[in-house]
Tab-separated table of N, CA, C and O in Angstrom:
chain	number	residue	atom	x	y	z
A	1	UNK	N	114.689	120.494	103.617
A	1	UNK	CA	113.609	119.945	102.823
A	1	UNK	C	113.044	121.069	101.950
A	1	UNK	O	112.514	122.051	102.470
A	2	UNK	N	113.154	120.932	100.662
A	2	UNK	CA	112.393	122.157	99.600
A	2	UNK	C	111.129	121.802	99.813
A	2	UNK	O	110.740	120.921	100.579
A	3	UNK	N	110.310	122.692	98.936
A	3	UNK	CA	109.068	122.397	98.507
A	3	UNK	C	108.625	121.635	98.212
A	3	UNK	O	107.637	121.046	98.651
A	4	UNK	N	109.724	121.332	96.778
A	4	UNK	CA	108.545	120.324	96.078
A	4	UNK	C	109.155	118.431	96.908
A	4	UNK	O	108.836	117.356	96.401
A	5	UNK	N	109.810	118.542	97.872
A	5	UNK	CA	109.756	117.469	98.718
A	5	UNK	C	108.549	117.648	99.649
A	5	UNK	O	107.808	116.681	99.469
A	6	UNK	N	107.965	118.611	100.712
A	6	UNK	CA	107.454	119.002	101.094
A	6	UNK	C	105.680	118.770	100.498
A	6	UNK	O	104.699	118.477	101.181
A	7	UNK	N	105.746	118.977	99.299
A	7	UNK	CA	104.269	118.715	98.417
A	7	UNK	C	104.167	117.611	98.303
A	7	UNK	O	103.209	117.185	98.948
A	8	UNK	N	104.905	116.593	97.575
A	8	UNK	CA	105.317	115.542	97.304
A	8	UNK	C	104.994	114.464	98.761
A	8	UNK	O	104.441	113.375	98.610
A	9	UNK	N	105.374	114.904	99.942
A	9	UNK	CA	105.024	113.915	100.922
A	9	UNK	C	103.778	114.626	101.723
A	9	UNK	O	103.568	114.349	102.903
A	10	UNK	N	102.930	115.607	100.964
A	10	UNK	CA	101.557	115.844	101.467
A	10	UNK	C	101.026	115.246	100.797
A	10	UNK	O	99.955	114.854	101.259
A	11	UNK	N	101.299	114.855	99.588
A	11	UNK	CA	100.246	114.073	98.240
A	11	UNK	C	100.437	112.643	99.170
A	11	UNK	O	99.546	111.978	99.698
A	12	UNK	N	101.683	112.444	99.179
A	12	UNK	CA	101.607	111.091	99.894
A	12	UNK	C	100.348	110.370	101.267
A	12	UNK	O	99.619	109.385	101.385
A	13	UNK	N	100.720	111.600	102.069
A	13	UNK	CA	99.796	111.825	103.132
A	13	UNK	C	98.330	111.024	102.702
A	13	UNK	O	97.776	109.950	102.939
A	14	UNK	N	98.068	112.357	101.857
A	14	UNK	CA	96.294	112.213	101.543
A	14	UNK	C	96.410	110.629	100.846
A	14	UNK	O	95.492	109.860	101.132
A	15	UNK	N	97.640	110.062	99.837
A	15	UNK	CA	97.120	108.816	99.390
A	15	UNK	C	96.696	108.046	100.482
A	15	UNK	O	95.635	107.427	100.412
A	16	UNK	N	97.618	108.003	101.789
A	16	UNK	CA	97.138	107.135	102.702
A	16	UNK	C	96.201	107.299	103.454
A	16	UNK	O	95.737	106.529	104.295
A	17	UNK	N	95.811	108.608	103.085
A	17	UNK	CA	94.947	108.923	104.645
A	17	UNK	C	93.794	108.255	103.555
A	17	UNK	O	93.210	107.362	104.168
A	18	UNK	N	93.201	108.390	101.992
A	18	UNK	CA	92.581	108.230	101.220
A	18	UNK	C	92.398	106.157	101.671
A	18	UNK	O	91.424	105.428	101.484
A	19	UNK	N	93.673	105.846	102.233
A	19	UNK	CA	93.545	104.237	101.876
A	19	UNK	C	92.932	103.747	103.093
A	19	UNK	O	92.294	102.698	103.195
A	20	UNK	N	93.233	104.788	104.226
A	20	UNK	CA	92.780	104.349	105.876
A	20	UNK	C	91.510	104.454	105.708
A	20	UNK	O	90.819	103.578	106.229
A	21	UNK	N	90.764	105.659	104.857
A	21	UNK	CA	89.674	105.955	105.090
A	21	UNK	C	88.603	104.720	104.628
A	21	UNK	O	87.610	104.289	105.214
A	22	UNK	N	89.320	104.265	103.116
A	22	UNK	CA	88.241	102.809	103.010
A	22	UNK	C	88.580	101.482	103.840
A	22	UNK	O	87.983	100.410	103.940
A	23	UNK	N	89.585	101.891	104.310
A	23	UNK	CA	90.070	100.118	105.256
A	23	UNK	C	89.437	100.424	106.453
A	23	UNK	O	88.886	99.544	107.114
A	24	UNK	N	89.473	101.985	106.911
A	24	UNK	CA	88.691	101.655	108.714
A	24	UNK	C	86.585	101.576	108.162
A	24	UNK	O	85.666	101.068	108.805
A	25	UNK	N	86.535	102.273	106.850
A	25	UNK	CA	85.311	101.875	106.791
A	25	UNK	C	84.906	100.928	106.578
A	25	UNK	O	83.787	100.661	107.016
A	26	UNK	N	85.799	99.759	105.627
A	26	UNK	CA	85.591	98.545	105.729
A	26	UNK	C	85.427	97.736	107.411
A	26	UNK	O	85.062	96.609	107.744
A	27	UNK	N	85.872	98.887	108.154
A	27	UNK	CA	86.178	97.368	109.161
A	27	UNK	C	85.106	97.712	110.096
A	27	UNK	O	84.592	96.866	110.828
A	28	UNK	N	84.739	99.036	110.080
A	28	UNK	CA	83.430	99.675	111.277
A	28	UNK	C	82.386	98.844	110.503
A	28	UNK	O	81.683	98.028	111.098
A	29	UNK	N	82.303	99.022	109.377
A	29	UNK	CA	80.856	98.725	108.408
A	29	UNK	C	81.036	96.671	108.761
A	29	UNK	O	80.005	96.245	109.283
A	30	UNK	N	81.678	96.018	108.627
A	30	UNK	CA	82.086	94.773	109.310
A	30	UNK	C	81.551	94.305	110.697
A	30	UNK	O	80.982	93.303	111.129
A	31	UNK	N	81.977	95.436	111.172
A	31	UNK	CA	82.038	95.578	113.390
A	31	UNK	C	80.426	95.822	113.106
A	31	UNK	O	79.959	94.684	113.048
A	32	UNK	N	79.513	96.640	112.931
A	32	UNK	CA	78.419	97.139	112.402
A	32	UNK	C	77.569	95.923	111.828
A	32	UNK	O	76.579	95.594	112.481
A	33	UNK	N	77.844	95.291	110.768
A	33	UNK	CA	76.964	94.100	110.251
A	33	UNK	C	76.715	93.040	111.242
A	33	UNK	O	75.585	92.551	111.260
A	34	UNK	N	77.993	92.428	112.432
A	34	UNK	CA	78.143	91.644	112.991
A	34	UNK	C	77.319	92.047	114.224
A	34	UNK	O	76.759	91.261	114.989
A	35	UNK	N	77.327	93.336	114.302
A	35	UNK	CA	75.938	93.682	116.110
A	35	UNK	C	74.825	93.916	115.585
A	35	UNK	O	73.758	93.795	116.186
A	36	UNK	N	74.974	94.359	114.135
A	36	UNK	CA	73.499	94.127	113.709
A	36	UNK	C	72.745	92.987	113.488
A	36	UNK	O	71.568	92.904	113.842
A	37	UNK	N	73.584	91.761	112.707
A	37	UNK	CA	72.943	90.317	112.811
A	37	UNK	C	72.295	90.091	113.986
A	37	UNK	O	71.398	89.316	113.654
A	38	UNK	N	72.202	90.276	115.071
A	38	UNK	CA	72.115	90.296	116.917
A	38	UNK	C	70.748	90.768	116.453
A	38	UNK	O	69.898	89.896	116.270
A	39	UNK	N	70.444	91.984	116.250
A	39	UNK	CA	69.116	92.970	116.281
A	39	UNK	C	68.795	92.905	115.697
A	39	UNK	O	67.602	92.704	115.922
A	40	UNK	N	69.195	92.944	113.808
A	40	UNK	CA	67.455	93.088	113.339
A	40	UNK	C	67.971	91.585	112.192
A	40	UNK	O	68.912	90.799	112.300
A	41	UNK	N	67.229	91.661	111.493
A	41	UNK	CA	67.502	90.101	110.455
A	41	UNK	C	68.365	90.759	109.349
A	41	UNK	O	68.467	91.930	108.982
A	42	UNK	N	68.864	89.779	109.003
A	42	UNK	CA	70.138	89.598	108.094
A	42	UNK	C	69.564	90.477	107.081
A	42	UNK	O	70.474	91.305	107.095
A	43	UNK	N	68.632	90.988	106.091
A	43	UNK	CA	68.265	91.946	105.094
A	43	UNK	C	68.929	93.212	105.524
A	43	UNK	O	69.896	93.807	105.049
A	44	UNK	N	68.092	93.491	106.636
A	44	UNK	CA	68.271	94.707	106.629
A	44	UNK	C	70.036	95.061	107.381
A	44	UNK	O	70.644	96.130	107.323
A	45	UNK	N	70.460	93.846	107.997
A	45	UNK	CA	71.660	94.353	108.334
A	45	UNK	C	72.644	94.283	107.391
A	45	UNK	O	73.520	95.131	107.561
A	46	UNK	N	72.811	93.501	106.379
A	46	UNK	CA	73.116	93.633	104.890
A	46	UNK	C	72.942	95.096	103.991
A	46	UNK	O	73.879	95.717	103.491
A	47	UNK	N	71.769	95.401	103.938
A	47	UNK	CA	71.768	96.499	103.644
A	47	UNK	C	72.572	97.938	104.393
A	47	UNK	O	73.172	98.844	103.814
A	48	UNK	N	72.407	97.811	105.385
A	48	UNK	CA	72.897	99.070	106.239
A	48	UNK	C	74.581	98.646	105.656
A	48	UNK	O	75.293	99.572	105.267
A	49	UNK	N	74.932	97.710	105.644
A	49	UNK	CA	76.963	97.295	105.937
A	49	UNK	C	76.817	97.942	104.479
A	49	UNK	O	77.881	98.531	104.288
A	50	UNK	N	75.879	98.123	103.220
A	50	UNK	CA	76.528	98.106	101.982
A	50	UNK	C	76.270	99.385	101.909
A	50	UNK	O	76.887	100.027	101.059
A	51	UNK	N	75.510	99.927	102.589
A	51	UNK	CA	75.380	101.820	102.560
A	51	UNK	C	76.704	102.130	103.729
A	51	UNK	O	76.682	103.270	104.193
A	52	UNK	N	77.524	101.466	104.091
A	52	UNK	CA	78.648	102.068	105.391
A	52	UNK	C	79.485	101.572	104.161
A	52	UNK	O	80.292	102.501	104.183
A	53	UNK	N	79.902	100.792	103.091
A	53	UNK	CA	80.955	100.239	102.582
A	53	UNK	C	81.352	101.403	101.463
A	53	UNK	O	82.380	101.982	101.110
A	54	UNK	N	79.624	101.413	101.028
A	54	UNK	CA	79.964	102.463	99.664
A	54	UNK	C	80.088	103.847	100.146
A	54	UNK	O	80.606	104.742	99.478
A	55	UNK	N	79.530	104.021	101.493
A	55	UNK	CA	79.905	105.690	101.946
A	55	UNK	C	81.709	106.061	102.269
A	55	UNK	O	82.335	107.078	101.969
A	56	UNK	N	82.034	105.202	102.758
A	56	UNK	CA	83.532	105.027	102.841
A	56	UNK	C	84.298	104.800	101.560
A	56	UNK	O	85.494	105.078	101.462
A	57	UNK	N	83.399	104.160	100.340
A	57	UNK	CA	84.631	104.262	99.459
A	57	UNK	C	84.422	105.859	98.846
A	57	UNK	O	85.470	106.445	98.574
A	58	UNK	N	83.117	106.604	98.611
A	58	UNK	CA	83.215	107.735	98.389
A	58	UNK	C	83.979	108.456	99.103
A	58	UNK	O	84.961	108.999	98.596
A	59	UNK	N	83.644	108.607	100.529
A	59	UNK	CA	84.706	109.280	100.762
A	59	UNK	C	86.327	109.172	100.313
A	59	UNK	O	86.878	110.268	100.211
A	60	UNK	N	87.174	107.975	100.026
A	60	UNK	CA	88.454	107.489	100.164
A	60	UNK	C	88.571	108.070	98.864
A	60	UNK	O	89.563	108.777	98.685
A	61	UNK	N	87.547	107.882	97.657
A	61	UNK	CA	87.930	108.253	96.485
A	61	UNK	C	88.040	109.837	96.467
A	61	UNK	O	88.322	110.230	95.335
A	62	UNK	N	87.940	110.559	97.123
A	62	UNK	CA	87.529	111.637	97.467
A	62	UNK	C	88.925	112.416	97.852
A	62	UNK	O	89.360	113.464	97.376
A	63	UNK	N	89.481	111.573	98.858
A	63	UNK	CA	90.675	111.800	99.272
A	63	UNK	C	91.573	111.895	98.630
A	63	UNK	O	92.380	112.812	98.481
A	64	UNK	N	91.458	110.676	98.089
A	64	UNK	CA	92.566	110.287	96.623
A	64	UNK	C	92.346	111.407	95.398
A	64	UNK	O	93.395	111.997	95.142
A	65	UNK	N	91.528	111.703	94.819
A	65	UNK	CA	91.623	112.657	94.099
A	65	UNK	C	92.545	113.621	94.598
A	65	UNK	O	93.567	113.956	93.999
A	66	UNK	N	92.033	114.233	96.118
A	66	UNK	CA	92.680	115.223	96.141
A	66	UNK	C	94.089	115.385	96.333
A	66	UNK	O	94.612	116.482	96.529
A	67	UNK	N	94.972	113.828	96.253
A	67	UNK	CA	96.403	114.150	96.759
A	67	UNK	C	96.774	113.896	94.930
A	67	UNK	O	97.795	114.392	94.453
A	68	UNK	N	95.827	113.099	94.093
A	68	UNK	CA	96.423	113.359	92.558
A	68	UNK	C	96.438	114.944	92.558
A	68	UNK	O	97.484	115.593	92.540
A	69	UNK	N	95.586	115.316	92.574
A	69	UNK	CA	95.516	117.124	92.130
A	69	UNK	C	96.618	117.635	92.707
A	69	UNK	O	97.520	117.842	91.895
A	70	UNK	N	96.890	117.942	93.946
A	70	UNK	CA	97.995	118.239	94.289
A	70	UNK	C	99.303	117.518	93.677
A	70	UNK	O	100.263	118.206	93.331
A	71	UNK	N	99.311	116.458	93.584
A	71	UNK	CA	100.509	115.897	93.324
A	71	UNK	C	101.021	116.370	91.863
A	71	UNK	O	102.190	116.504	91.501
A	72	UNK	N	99.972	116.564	91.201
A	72	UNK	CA	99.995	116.910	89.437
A	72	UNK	C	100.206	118.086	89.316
A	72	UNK	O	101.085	118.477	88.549
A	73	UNK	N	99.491	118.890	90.004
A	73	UNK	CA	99.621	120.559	89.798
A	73	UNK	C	100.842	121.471	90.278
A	73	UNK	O	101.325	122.445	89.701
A	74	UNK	N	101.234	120.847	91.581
A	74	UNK	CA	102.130	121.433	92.357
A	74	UNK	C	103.698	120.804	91.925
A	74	UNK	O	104.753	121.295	92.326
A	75	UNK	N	103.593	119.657	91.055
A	75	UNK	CA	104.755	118.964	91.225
A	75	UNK	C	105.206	118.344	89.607
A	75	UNK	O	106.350	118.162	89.190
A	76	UNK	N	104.036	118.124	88.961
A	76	UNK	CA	104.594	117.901	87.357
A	76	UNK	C	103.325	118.168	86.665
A	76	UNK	O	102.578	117.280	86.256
A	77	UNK	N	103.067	119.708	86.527
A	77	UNK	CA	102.012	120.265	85.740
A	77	UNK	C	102.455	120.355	83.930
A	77	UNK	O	102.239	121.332	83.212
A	78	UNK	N	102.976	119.317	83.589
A	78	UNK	CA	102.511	118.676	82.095
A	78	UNK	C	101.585	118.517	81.628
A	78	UNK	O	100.661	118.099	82.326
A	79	UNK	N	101.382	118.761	80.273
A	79	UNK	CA	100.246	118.441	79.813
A	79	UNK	C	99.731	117.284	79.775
A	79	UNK	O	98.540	117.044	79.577
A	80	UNK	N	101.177	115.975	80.087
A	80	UNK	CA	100.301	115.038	80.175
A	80	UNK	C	100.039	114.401	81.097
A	80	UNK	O	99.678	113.233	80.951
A	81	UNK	N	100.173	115.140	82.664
A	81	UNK	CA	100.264	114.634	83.295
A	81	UNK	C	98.865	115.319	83.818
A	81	UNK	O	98.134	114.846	84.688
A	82	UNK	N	98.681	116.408	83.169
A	82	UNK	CA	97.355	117.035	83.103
A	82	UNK	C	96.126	115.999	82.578
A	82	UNK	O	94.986	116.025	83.042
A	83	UNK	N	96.472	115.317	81.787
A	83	UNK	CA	95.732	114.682	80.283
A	83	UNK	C	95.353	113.955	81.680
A	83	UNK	O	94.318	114.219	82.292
A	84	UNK	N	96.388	112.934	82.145
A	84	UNK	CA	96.135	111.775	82.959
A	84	UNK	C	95.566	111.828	84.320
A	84	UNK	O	95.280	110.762	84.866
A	85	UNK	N	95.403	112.752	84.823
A	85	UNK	CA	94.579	113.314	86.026
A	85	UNK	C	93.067	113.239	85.486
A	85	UNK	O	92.139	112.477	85.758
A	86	UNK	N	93.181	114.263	84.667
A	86	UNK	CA	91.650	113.931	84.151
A	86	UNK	C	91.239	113.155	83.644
A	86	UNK	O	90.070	113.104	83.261
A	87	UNK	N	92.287	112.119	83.456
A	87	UNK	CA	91.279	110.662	83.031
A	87	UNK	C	91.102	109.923	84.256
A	87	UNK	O	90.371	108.941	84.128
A	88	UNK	N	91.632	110.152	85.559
A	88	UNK	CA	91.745	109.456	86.941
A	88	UNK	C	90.576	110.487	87.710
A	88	UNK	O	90.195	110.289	88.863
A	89	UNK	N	90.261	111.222	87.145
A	89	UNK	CA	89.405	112.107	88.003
A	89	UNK	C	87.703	111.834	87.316
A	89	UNK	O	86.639	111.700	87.921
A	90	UNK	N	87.949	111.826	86.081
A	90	UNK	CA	86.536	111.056	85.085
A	90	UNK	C	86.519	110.263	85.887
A	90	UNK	O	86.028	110.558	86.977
A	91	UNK	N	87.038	108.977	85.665
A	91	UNK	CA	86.936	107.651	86.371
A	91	UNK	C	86.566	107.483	87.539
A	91	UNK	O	86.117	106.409	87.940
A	92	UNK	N	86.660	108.213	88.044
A	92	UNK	CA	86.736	108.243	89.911
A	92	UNK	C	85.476	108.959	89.875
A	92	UNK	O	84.612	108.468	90.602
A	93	UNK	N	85.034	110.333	89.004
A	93	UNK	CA	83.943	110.538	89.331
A	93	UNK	C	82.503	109.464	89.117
A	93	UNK	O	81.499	109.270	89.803
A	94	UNK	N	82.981	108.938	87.857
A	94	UNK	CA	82.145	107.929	87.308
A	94	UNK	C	81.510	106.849	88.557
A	94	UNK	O	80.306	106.798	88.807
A	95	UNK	N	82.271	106.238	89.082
A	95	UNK	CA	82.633	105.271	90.235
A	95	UNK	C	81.705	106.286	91.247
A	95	UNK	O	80.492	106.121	91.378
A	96	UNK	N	82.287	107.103	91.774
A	96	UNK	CA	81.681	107.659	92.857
A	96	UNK	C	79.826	107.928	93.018
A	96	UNK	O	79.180	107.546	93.994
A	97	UNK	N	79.064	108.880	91.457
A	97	UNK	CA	78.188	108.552	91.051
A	97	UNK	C	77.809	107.190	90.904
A	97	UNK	O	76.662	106.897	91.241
A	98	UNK	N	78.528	106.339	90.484
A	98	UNK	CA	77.899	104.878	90.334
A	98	UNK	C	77.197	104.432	92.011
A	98	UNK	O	76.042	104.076	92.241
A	99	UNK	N	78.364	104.606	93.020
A	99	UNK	CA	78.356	104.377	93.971
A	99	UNK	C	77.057	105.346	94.808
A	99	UNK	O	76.364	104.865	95.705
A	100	UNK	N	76.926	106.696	94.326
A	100	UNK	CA	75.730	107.161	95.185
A	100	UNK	C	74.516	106.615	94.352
A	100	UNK	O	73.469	107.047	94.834
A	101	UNK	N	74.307	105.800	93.252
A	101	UNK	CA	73.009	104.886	92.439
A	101	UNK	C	72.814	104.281	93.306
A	101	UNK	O	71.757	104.416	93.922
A	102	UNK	N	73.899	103.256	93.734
A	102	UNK	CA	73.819	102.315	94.288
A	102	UNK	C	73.209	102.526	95.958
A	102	UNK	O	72.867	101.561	96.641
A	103	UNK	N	73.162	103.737	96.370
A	103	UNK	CA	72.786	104.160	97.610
A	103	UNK	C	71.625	104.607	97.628
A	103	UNK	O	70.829	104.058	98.388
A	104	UNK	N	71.150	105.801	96.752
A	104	UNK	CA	69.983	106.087	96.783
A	104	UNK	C	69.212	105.765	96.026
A	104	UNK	O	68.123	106.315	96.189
A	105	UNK	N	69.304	104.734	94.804
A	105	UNK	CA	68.384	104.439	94.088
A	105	UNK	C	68.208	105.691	92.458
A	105	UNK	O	67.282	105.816	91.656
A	106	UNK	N	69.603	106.419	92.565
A	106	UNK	CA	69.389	107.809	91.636
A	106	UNK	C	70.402	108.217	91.467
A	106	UNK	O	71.388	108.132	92.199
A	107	UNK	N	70.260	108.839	90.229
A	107	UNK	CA	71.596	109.703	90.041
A	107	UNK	C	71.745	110.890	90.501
A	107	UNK	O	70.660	111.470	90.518
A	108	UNK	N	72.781	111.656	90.968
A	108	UNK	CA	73.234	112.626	92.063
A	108	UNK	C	72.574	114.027	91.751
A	108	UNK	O	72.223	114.937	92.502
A	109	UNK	N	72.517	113.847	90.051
A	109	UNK	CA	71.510	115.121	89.486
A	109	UNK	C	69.919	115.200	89.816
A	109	UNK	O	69.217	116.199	89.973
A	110	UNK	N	69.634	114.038	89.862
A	110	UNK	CA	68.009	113.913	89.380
A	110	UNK	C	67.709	113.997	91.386
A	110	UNK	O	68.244	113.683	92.449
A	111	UNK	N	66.440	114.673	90.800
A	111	UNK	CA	65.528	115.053	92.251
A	111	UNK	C	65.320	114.085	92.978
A	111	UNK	O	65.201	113.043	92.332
A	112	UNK	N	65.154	113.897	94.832
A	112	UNK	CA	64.724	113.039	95.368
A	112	UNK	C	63.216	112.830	95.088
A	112	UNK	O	62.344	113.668	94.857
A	113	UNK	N	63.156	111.634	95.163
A	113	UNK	CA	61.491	111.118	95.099
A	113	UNK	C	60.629	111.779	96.160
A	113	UNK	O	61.149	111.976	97.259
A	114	UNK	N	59.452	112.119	95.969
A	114	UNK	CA	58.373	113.129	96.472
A	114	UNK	C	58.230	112.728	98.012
A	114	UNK	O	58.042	113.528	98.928
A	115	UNK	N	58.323	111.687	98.099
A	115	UNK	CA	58.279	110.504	99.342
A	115	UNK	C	58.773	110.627	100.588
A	115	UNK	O	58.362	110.082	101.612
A	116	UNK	N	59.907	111.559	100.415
A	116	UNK	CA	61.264	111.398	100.936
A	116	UNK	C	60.846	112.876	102.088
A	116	UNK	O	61.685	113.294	102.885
């Protein structure tokens, strides 16, 4: 087995480990909503499943980036394969920020509220 077989099925790796990471968070954050309906009322157990859904897809997107980077750098560092990473890595960051709005009420730059 060379290298660039060797790189090539670590990129692979992280894609999946990237895909387990939002499918088992989908399914804890699921397992989680369903013992919470039990304890507190449907608001707030709604809320908690959509802060476990979007923390898991950050993470997964997270993952995934990192087996593109590897996969691009180590294995077909073109320029356009350069070009196209960084348009998958914009995107993904975009998403990911979208996704911590959606959690804390803010964008990842701006200060927590005084409150807090």
């Amino acid at each position: 087995m060379d290298q660039i077989e060797i790189i090539r099925a670590v990129s692979n790796v992280m894609d999946a480990l990237g895909v387990a990471v939002v499918s088992l968070g989908m399914l804890w954050g699921l397992f989680l909503f369903a013992k919470d309906l039990y304890t507190q009322n449907s608001s707030e157990a709604y809320k908690a499943f959509r802060i476990q859904i979007v923390r898991s897809l950050i993470l997964g997107l997270e993952v995934l980036v990192a087996g593109d980077v590897i996969r691009t750098v180590a294995i077909s560092p073109t320029l356009m394969s350069v070009g196209v990473l960084g348009a998958i890595v914009l995107i993904r960051c975009f998403l990911s920020w979208s996704l911590t709005l959606e959690i804390d009420g803010r964008w990842p730059w701006q200060p927590p509220p005084k409150n807090e």
